[in-house]
Amino acid sequence: DDSVLYPHVVILHDCVIGKRAVIQAGAVIGGDGFGFAQDGGQWIKIPQIGRVVIGDDVEVGANTTIDRGALDDTVIGNGVKLDNQIQVAHNVVIGEHSAMAGCVGIAGSRKIGRRCTVGGAGMIIGHLELADDVHVSAGTMVTKNLPRSGQYTSIFPLEAHDEWLRN
């Protein structure tokens, strides 16, 4: 009800879109995630049988991709705001009223709490959890669970390569 899908949005089978959602041009909802396993030196595709479930009052930016779950659903909670060119991998759960800036990448099977924010180009590796009210600074790579609310930053200031190697 009252959702708006702009040109060139792709929504694949079994996806659920909530009320008053806005999905900007070029977004892909429910494509297969990166589901492969090694078998005898070759990559075998693992069927992605979950869905994408998007809550009410969600906004998805242009050219953002939200992969379907491998086994469970990928879930975008009510009131979530996703900027342009964000990658949400399979089985990710984003809690209600969280917001993410452009070029954020979230690897698979990640649970993000309610009211969290991630600055532009933040990266979150898979199989970890962020508590409610976690705020990740732009350019930060999250490599461990963040079990307490607060602001987290792991960006290293730009410097000449030789100086960086010394540090």
Coordinates of N, CA and C in Angstrom, one line a residue:
D1 N 0.8 -1.2 0.0 CA 0.0 0.0 0.0 C 0.9 1.3 0.0
D2 N 0.6 2.1 -0.9 CA 1.3 3.4 -1.0 C 2.8 3.4 -1.2
S3 N 3.3 2.3 -1.7 CA 4.7 2.2 -2.0 C 5.0 2.7 -3.4
V4 N 6.2 3.2 -3.6 CA 6.6 3.8 -4.9 C 7.9 3.1 -5.3
L5 N 7.8 2.5 -6.6 CA 9.0 1.9 -7.2 C 9.3 2.7 -8.4
Y6 N 10.5 3.2 -8.5 CA 11.0 4.0 -9.6 C 11.5 3.1 -10.7
P7 N 11.8 3.8 -11.9 CA 12.1 2.9 -13.1 C 13.3 2.0 -12.8
H8 N 13.2 0.9 -13.5 CA 14.3 -0.1 -13.5 C 14.5 -0.8 -12.2
V9 N 13.6 -0.7 -11.3 CA 13.7 -1.5 -10.1 C 13.3 -3.0 -10.4
V10 N 14.1 -3.9 -9.8 CA 13.9 -5.3 -10.1 C 13.5 -6.0 -8.7
I11 N 12.4 -6.6 -8.6 CA 12.0 -7.3 -7.4 C 11.7 -8.7 -7.9
L12 N 12.5 -9.7 -7.3 CA 12.5 -11.1 -7.7 C 11.4 -11.8 -6.9
H13 N 11.2 -13.1 -7.2 CA 10.2 -13.9 -6.6 C 10.2 -13.9 -5.1
D14 N 9.0 -14.0 -4.5 CA 8.8 -14.2 -3.1 C 9.2 -13.1 -2.2
C15 N 9.6 -12.0 -2.7 CA 10.0 -10.8 -1.9 C 8.7 -10.1 -1.4
V16 N 8.9 -9.5 -0.2 CA 7.7 -8.8 0.5 C 8.2 -7.4 0.7
I17 N 7.3 -6.5 0.2 CA 7.6 -5.0 0.3 C 6.5 -4.4 1.2
G18 N 6.9 -3.7 2.3 CA 5.9 -3.2 3.2 C 5.2 -1.9 2.7
K19 N 4.4 -1.4 3.5 CA 3.6 -0.2 3.2 C 4.5 1.1 3.1
R20 N 4.2 2.0 2.3 CA 4.9 3.3 2.1 C 6.4 3.2 1.9
A21 N 6.8 2.1 1.2 CA 8.2 2.0 0.9 C 8.5 2.8 -0.3
V22 N 9.7 3.3 -0.4 CA 10.2 4.0 -1.6 C 11.5 3.3 -2.1
I23 N 11.4 2.8 -3.3 CA 12.6 2.1 -3.9 C 13.0 2.8 -5.1
Q24 N 14.2 3.4 -5.1 CA 14.7 4.2 -6.1 C 15.2 3.4 -7.3
A25 N 15.4 4.1 -8.4 CA 15.8 3.5 -9.7 C 17.0 2.6 -9.6
G26 N 16.9 1.5 -10.3 CA 18.0 0.5 -10.4 C 18.2 -0.4 -9.3
A27 N 17.4 -0.3 -8.2 CA 17.6 -1.2 -7.1 C 17.2 -2.6 -7.5
V28 N 17.9 -3.6 -6.9 CA 17.6 -5.0 -7.2 C 17.3 -5.6 -5.8
I29 N 16.1 -6.1 -5.7 CA 15.6 -6.7 -4.4 C 15.4 -8.2 -4.7
G30 N 16.2 -9.1 -3.9 CA 15.9 -10.5 -4.0 C 16.8 -11.3 -5.0
G31 N 17.9 -10.7 -5.5 CA 18.8 -11.5 -6.3 C 19.5 -12.5 -5.5
D32 N 20.1 -13.5 -6.1 CA 20.9 -14.5 -5.4 C 22.1 -13.8 -4.7
G33 N 22.4 -14.2 -3.5 CA 23.6 -13.8 -2.8 C 24.8 -14.6 -3.4
F34 N 25.9 -14.3 -2.8 CA 27.2 -15.0 -3.3 C 27.2 -16.3 -2.5
G35 N 26.5 -17.3 -3.0 CA 26.4 -18.6 -2.4 C 27.1 -19.7 -3.2
F36 N 28.3 -19.9 -2.9 CA 29.1 -20.9 -3.5 C 29.9 -21.7 -2.5
A37 N 30.2 -22.9 -2.8 CA 31.0 -23.8 -2.0 C 32.0 -24.5 -2.9
Q38 N 33.2 -24.7 -2.3 CA 34.3 -25.4 -3.1 C 34.0 -26.9 -3.0
D39 N 34.1 -27.6 -4.2 CA 33.9 -29.0 -4.3 C 34.9 -29.5 -5.3
G40 N 35.9 -30.2 -4.9 CA 36.9 -30.8 -5.9 C 37.6 -29.7 -6.7
G41 N 37.9 -28.6 -6.1 CA 38.6 -27.6 -6.9 C 37.7 -26.7 -7.7
Q42 N 36.4 -26.8 -7.7 CA 35.5 -26.0 -8.4 C 34.4 -25.4 -7.5
W43 N 33.8 -24.3 -8.0 CA 32.8 -23.6 -7.2 C 31.4 -24.2 -7.6
I44 N 30.7 -24.6 -6.6 CA 29.3 -25.1 -6.8 C 28.3 -24.1 -6.2
K45 N 27.3 -23.8 -7.0 CA 26.3 -22.8 -6.6 C 25.4 -23.5 -5.5
I46 N 25.2 -22.7 -4.4 CA 24.2 -23.2 -3.4 C 22.9 -22.4 -3.6
P47 N 21.8 -23.1 -3.8 CA 20.5 -22.5 -4.0 C 20.2 -21.5 -2.9
Q48 N 19.7 -20.3 -3.2 CA 19.4 -19.3 -2.3 C 17.8 -19.3 -2.2
I49 N 17.4 -20.0 -1.1 CA 15.9 -20.3 -1.0 C 15.2 -19.4 0.0
G50 N 15.9 -18.4 0.6 CA 15.2 -17.4 1.5 C 14.6 -16.3 0.7
R51 N 14.0 -15.4 1.3 CA 13.4 -14.2 0.7 C 14.0 -12.9 1.1
V52 N 13.5 -11.8 0.6 CA 13.8 -10.5 1.2 C 12.5 -10.0 1.7
V53 N 12.5 -9.5 3.0 CA 11.3 -9.0 3.6 C 11.6 -7.5 4.0
I54 N 11.0 -6.6 3.4 CA 11.2 -5.2 3.6 C 10.0 -4.7 4.4
G55 N 10.2 -4.0 5.5 CA 9.2 -3.5 6.4 C 8.5 -2.2 5.9
D56 N 7.7 -1.6 6.7 CA 7.0 -0.4 6.3 C 7.9 0.8 6.5
D57 N 7.6 1.8 5.6 CA 8.3 3.1 5.7 C 9.8 3.0 5.4
V58 N 10.2 2.1 4.6 CA 11.6 1.8 4.2 C 11.9 2.6 3.0
E59 N 13.1 3.2 2.9 CA 13.6 3.8 1.6 C 14.9 3.1 1.2
V60 N 14.9 2.7 -0.1 CA 16.0 2.0 -0.6 C 16.6 2.9 -1.8
G61 N 17.8 3.3 -1.7 CA 18.4 4.2 -2.7 C 18.7 3.5 -4.0
A62 N 19.0 4.4 -5.0 CA 19.3 4.0 -6.4 C 20.5 3.0 -6.4
N63 N 20.3 2.0 -7.2 CA 21.3 0.9 -7.5 C 21.8 0.2 -6.2
T64 N 21.0 0.2 -5.2 CA 21.2 -0.6 -4.0 C 20.8 -2.1 -4.3
T65 N 21.5 -3.0 -3.8 CA 21.1 -4.4 -4.0 C 20.9 -5.1 -2.6
I66 N 19.8 -5.8 -2.5 CA 19.5 -6.5 -1.3 C 19.3 -8.0 -1.7
D67 N 20.2 -8.9 -1.3 CA 20.2 -10.3 -1.7 C 19.2 -11.1 -0.9
R68 N 18.6 -12.0 -1.6 CA 17.7 -12.9 -0.8 C 18.5 -13.8 0.1
G69 N 17.9 -14.3 1.1 CA 18.6 -15.2 2.1 C 18.9 -16.5 1.5
A70 N 20.0 -17.1 2.0 CA 20.4 -18.4 1.5 C 19.4 -19.5 2.1
L71 N 19.2 -19.5 3.4 CA 18.3 -20.4 4.0 C 17.2 -19.6 4.7
D72 N 17.5 -18.6 5.5 CA 16.6 -17.7 6.2 C 16.4 -16.5 5.3
D73 N 15.5 -15.6 5.8 CA 15.2 -14.4 5.0 C 16.2 -13.3 5.3
T74 N 16.4 -12.4 4.3 CA 17.1 -11.2 4.6 C 16.0 -10.2 5.0
V75 N 16.2 -9.5 6.1 CA 15.1 -8.7 6.6 C 15.6 -7.2 6.8
I76 N 14.8 -6.3 6.3 CA 15.0 -4.9 6.4 C 13.8 -4.3 7.3
G77 N 14.1 -3.9 8.5 CA 13.1 -3.5 9.5 C 12.4 -2.3 9.1
N78 N 11.3 -2.0 9.8 CA 10.5 -0.8 9.6 C 11.3 0.5 9.7
G79 N 11.1 1.4 8.9 CA 11.7 2.7 9.0 C 13.2 2.8 8.6
V80 N 13.7 1.7 8.1 CA 15.1 1.8 7.7 C 15.3 2.7 6.4
K81 N 16.4 3.4 6.4 CA 16.8 4.3 5.3 C 18.1 3.8 4.7
L82 N 18.1 3.4 3.5 CA 19.4 3.0 2.8 C 19.7 3.9 1.6
D83 N 20.8 4.5 1.6 CA 21.2 5.4 0.6 C 21.5 4.7 -0.7
N84 N 22.1 5.3 -1.7 CA 22.4 4.8 -3.0 C 23.6 3.8 -2.9
Q85 N 23.7 2.8 -3.8 CA 24.8 1.9 -4.0 C 25.2 1.2 -2.8
I86 N 24.3 0.7 -2.1 CA 24.6 -0.2 -0.9 C 24.4 -1.6 -1.2
Q87 N 25.3 -2.5 -0.7 CA 25.1 -3.9 -0.9 C 24.7 -4.6 0.4
V88 N 23.6 -5.2 0.5 CA 23.1 -6.0 1.6 C 23.1 -7.4 1.2
A89 N 24.0 -8.2 1.8 CA 24.1 -9.6 1.4 C 23.1 -10.5 2.0
H90 N 23.1 -11.8 1.6 CA 22.1 -12.8 2.1 C 22.1 -12.9 3.6
N91 N 20.9 -13.1 4.1 CA 20.6 -13.4 5.5 C 20.9 -12.3 6.5
V92 N 21.1 -11.0 5.9 CA 21.4 -9.9 6.8 C 20.0 -9.5 7.4
V93 N 20.1 -9.0 8.7 CA 18.9 -8.5 9.3 C 19.3 -7.1 9.8
I94 N 18.5 -6.1 9.3 CA 18.8 -4.7 9.7 C 17.6 -4.3 10.6
G95 N 17.9 -3.8 11.8 CA 16.8 -3.5 12.8 C 16.1 -2.2 12.4
E96 N 15.0 -2.0 13.0 CA 14.1 -0.8 12.7 C 14.8 0.5 12.9
H97 N 14.5 1.4 12.0 CA 14.9 2.8 12.1 C 16.5 3.0 12.0
S98 N 17.1 2.1 11.4 CA 18.6 2.2 11.1 C 18.7 3.0 9.8
A99 N 19.9 3.6 9.6 CA 20.2 4.3 8.4 C 21.6 4.1 8.0
M100 N 21.8 4.1 6.6 CA 23.1 3.8 6.1 C 23.4 4.7 4.9
A101 N 24.6 5.3 4.9 CA 25.0 6.2 3.8 C 25.5 5.4 2.6
G102 N 25.7 6.1 1.5 CA 26.1 5.5 0.2 C 27.4 4.6 0.3
C103 N 27.4 3.6 -0.5 CA 28.5 2.7 -0.7 C 28.8 1.8 0.5
V104 N 27.9 1.7 1.4 CA 28.1 0.7 2.6 C 28.0 -0.7 2.0
G105 N 28.8 -1.6 2.5 CA 28.8 -3.0 2.1 C 28.6 -3.9 3.4
I106 N 27.6 -4.7 3.3 CA 27.3 -5.6 4.5 C 27.4 -7.0 4.0
A107 N 28.4 -7.8 4.5 CA 28.5 -9.2 4.1 C 27.4 -10.0 4.8
G108 N 27.3 -11.3 4.4 CA 26.2 -12.1 4.7 C 26.1 -12.5 6.2
S109 N 24.8 -12.8 6.5 CA 24.5 -13.4 7.9 C 24.9 -12.4 9.0
R110 N 24.6 -11.2 8.8 CA 25.0 -10.1 9.8 C 23.7 -9.7 10.4
K111 N 23.7 -9.4 11.7 CA 22.5 -8.9 12.4 C 22.9 -7.5 13.0
I112 N 22.1 -6.5 12.5 CA 22.4 -5.1 12.9 C 21.2 -4.7 13.7
G113 N 21.4 -4.1 14.8 CA 20.4 -3.7 15.8 C 19.5 -2.5 15.3
R114 N 18.6 -2.1 16.2 CA 17.7 -1.0 15.9 C 18.5 0.3 16.1
R115 N 18.1 1.3 15.3 CA 18.5 2.7 15.4 C 20.1 2.8 15.2
C116 N 20.6 1.9 14.4 CA 22.1 2.0 14.1 C 22.3 2.9 12.9
T117 N 23.5 3.4 12.8 CA 23.9 4.2 11.6 C 25.2 3.7 11.1
V118 N 25.4 3.7 9.8 CA 26.7 3.4 9.2 C 27.0 4.5 8.2
G119 N 28.2 5.2 8.4 CA 28.6 6.2 7.5 C 29.0 5.7 6.1
G120 N 29.1 6.6 5.1 CA 29.5 6.2 3.8 C 30.7 5.4 3.7
A121 N 30.6 4.4 2.8 CA 31.7 3.4 2.5 C 32.1 2.6 3.7
G122 N 31.3 2.5 4.8 CA 31.5 1.6 5.9 C 31.4 0.2 5.4
M123 N 32.2 -0.7 5.9 CA 32.1 -2.1 5.5 C 31.9 -3.0 6.8
I124 N 31.1 -4.0 6.7 CA 30.7 -4.8 7.8 C 30.9 -6.3 7.3
I125 N 31.9 -7.0 7.9 CA 32.1 -8.4 7.5 C 31.0 -9.3 8.1
G126 N 30.9 -10.5 7.6 CA 29.7 -11.3 7.9 C 29.8 -12.1 9.2
H127 N 28.6 -12.6 9.6 CA 28.5 -13.5 10.7 C 28.8 -12.8 12.0
L128 N 28.5 -11.5 12.1 CA 28.7 -10.8 13.4 C 27.4 -10.0 13.7
E129 N 27.4 -9.4 14.9 CA 26.2 -8.7 15.4 C 26.6 -7.3 15.9
L130 N 25.7 -6.3 15.6 CA 25.8 -5.0 16.2 C 24.6 -4.8 17.1
A131 N 24.9 -4.3 18.3 CA 23.8 -4.0 19.2 C 23.0 -2.8 18.8
D132 N 21.9 -2.6 19.4 CA 21.0 -1.4 19.1 C 21.9 -0.2 19.4
D133 N 21.6 0.9 18.6 CA 22.2 2.2 18.8 C 23.7 2.2 18.7
V134 N 24.2 1.4 17.7 CA 25.6 1.5 17.3 C 25.7 2.4 16.1
H135 N 26.8 3.3 16.2 CA 27.0 4.2 15.1 C 28.4 4.0 14.6
V136 N 28.5 3.7 13.3 CA 29.8 3.4 12.7 C 30.2 4.5 11.8
S137 N 31.4 5.1 12.0 CA 31.9 6.2 11.2 C 32.1 5.8 9.8
A138 N 32.1 6.8 8.9 CA 32.4 6.6 7.5 C 33.8 6.0 7.3
G139 N 33.8 5.1 6.3 CA 35.1 4.4 6.0 C 35.6 3.4 7.0
T140 N 34.8 3.1 8.0 CA 35.2 2.1 9.0 C 34.9 0.7 8.5
M141 N 35.8 -0.2 8.8 CA 35.6 -1.6 8.6 C 35.3 -2.3 9.9
V142 N 34.1 -2.9 10.0 CA 33.7 -3.6 11.3 C 34.1 -5.0 11.1
T143 N 35.0 -5.5 12.0 CA 35.6 -6.8 11.9 C 35.3 -7.7 13.1
K144 N 34.5 -7.2 14.1 CA 34.1 -7.9 15.3 C 32.7 -7.6 15.7
N145 N 32.2 -8.4 16.6 CA 30.9 -8.0 17.2 C 31.0 -6.7 18.0
L146 N 29.9 -5.9 17.9 CA 29.9 -4.7 18.7 C 28.7 -4.8 19.6
P147 N 28.9 -5.4 20.8 CA 27.8 -5.7 21.7 C 27.2 -4.6 22.6
R148 N 27.9 -3.4 22.5 CA 27.4 -2.2 23.3 C 27.2 -1.1 22.3
S149 N 26.1 -0.3 22.7 CA 25.8 0.9 21.9 C 27.0 1.9 22.0
G150 N 27.1 2.8 21.0 CA 28.1 3.8 21.0 C 28.6 4.1 19.6
Q151 N 29.6 5.0 19.5 CA 30.2 5.4 18.3 C 31.5 4.6 18.1
Y152 N 31.7 4.0 16.9 CA 32.9 3.2 16.6 C 33.5 3.8 15.3
T153 N 34.9 3.9 15.4 CA 35.6 4.4 14.2 C 36.9 3.6 14.1
S154 N 37.3 3.2 12.9 CA 38.5 2.5 12.7 C 39.2 3.0 11.4
I155 N 39.0 4.2 11.1 CA 39.6 4.7 9.9 C 41.0 5.2 10.2
F156 N 42.0 5.0 9.3 CA 43.4 5.4 9.5 C 43.6 6.6 8.7
P157 N 44.2 7.7 9.2 CA 44.4 8.9 8.4 C 45.3 8.7 7.2
L158 N 45.0 9.3 6.1 CA 45.8 9.2 4.9 C 47.2 9.8 5.1
E159 N 48.2 9.0 4.6 CA 49.6 9.5 4.7 C 50.3 8.8 3.6
A160 N 51.6 9.3 3.4 CA 52.4 8.7 2.3 C 52.6 7.2 2.7
H161 N 52.7 6.4 1.6 CA 52.8 4.9 1.8 C 54.0 4.5 2.6
D162 N 55.2 5.1 2.4 CA 56.3 4.8 3.2 C 56.1 5.0 4.7
E163 N 55.4 6.1 5.1 CA 55.1 6.4 6.5 C 54.1 5.4 7.0
W164 N 53.1 5.1 6.2 CA 52.1 4.1 6.6 C 52.8 2.7 6.9
L165 N 53.7 2.3 6.0 CA 54.4 1.1 6.3 C 55.2 1.1 7.6
R166 N 55.8 2.2 7.9 CA 56.6 2.4 9.2 C 55.6 2.2 10.4
N167 N 54.5 2.8 10.3 CA 53.5 2.8 11.4 C 53.0 1.4 11.5

